PDB file of C-alpha atoms in Angstrom:
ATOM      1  CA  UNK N   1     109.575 130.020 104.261  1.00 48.00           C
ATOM      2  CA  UNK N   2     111.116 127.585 102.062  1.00 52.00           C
ATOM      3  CA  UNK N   3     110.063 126.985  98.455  1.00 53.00           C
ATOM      4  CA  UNK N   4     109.924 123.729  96.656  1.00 50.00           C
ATOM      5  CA  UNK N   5     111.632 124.201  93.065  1.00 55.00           C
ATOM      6  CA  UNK N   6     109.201 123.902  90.262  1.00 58.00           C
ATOM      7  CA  UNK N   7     110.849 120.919  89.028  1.00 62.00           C
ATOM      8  CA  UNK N   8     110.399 119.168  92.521  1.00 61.00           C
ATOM      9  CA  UNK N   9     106.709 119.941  92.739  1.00 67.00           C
ATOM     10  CA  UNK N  10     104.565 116.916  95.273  1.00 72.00           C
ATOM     11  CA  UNK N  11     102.647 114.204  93.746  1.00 81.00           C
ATOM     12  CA  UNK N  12      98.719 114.769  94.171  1.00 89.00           C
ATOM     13  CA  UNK N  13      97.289 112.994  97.167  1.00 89.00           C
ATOM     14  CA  UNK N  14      94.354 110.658  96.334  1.00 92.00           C
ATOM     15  CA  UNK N  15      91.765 108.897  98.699  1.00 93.00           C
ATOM     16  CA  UNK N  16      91.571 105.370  99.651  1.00 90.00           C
ATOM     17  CA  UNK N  17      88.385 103.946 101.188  1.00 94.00           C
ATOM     18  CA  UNK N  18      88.130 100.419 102.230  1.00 92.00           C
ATOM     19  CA  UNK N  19      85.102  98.793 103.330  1.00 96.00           C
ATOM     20  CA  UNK N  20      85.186  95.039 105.539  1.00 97.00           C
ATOM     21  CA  UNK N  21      88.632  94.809 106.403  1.00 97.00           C
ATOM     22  CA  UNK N  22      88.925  91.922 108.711  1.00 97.00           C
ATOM     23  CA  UNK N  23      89.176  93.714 112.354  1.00 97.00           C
ATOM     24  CA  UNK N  24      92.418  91.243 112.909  1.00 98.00           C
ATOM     25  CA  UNK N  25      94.181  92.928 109.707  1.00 97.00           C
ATOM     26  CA  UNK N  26      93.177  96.724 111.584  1.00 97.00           C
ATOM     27  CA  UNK N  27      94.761  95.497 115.147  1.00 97.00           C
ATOM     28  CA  UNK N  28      97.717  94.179 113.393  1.00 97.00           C
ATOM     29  CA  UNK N  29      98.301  97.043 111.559  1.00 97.00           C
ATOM     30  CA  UNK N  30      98.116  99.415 114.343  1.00 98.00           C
ATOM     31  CA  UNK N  31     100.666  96.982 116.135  1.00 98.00           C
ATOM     32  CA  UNK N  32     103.134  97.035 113.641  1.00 98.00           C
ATOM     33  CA  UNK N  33     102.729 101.120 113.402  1.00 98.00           C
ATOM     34  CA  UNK N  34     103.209 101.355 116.611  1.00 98.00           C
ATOM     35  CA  UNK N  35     106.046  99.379 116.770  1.00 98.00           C
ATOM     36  CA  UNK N  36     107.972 101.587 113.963  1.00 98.00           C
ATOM     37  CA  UNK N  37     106.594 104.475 115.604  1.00 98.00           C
ATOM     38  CA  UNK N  38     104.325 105.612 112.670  1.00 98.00           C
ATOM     39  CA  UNK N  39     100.668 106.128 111.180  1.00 97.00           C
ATOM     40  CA  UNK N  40      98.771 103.352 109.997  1.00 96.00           C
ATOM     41  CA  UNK N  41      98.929 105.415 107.078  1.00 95.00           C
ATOM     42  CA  UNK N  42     102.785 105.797 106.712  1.00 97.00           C
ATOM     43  CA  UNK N  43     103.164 101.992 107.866  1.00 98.00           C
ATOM     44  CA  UNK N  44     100.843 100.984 105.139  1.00 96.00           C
ATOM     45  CA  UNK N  45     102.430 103.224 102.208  1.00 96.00           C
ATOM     46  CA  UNK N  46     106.059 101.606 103.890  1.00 97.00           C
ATOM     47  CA  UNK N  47     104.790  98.023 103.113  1.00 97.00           C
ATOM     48  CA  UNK N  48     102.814  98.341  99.860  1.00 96.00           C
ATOM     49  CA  UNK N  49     106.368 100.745  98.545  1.00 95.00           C
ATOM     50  CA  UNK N  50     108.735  97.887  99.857  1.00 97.00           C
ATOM     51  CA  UNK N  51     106.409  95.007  97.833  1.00 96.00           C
ATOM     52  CA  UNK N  52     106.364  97.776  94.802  1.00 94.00           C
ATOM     53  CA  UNK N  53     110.009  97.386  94.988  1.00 94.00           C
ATOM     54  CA  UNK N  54     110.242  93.644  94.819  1.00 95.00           C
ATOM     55  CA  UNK N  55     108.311  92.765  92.367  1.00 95.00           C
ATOM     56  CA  UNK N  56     110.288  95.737  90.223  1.00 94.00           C
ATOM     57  CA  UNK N  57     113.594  93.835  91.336  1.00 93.00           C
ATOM     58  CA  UNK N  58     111.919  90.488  90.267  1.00 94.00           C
ATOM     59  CA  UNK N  59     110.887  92.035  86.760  1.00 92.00           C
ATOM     60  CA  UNK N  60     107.150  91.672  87.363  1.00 94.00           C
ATOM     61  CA  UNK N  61     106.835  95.547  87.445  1.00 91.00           C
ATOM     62  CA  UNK N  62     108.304  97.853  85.279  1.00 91.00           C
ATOM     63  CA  UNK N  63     111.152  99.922  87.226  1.00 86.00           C
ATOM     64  CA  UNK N  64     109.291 103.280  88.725  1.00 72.00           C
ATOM     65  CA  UNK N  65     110.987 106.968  88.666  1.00 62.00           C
TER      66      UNK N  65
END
């Protein structure tokens, strides 16, 4: 079984809970997962990192790792 190197070692998941999202943001998010073929999850962590991203290339944000 392969080993991660102890320099490489994965971030900590944390836990998200969000109450009274419209039910139109849920259906359009499942759309657009489904459309790239992934999670809700993965789609979600795909749009918030490519907005991260932006406003690092804009300056708003300090650049990440």
């Amino acid at each position: 079984m392969p080993t991660m190197p102890k320099d490489k070692e994965p971030e900590e998941a944390g836990v998200w809970n969000f109450r009274e999202v419209p039910r139109d943001a849920i259906v359009k998010a499942k759309i657009g997962a489904a459309l790239e073929g992934l999670s809700v999850k993965a789609y979600i962590i795909k749009l918030v990192g490519a907005h991260w991203q932006d406003l690092e290339r804009k300056g708003i944000l300090p650049k990440g790792k």
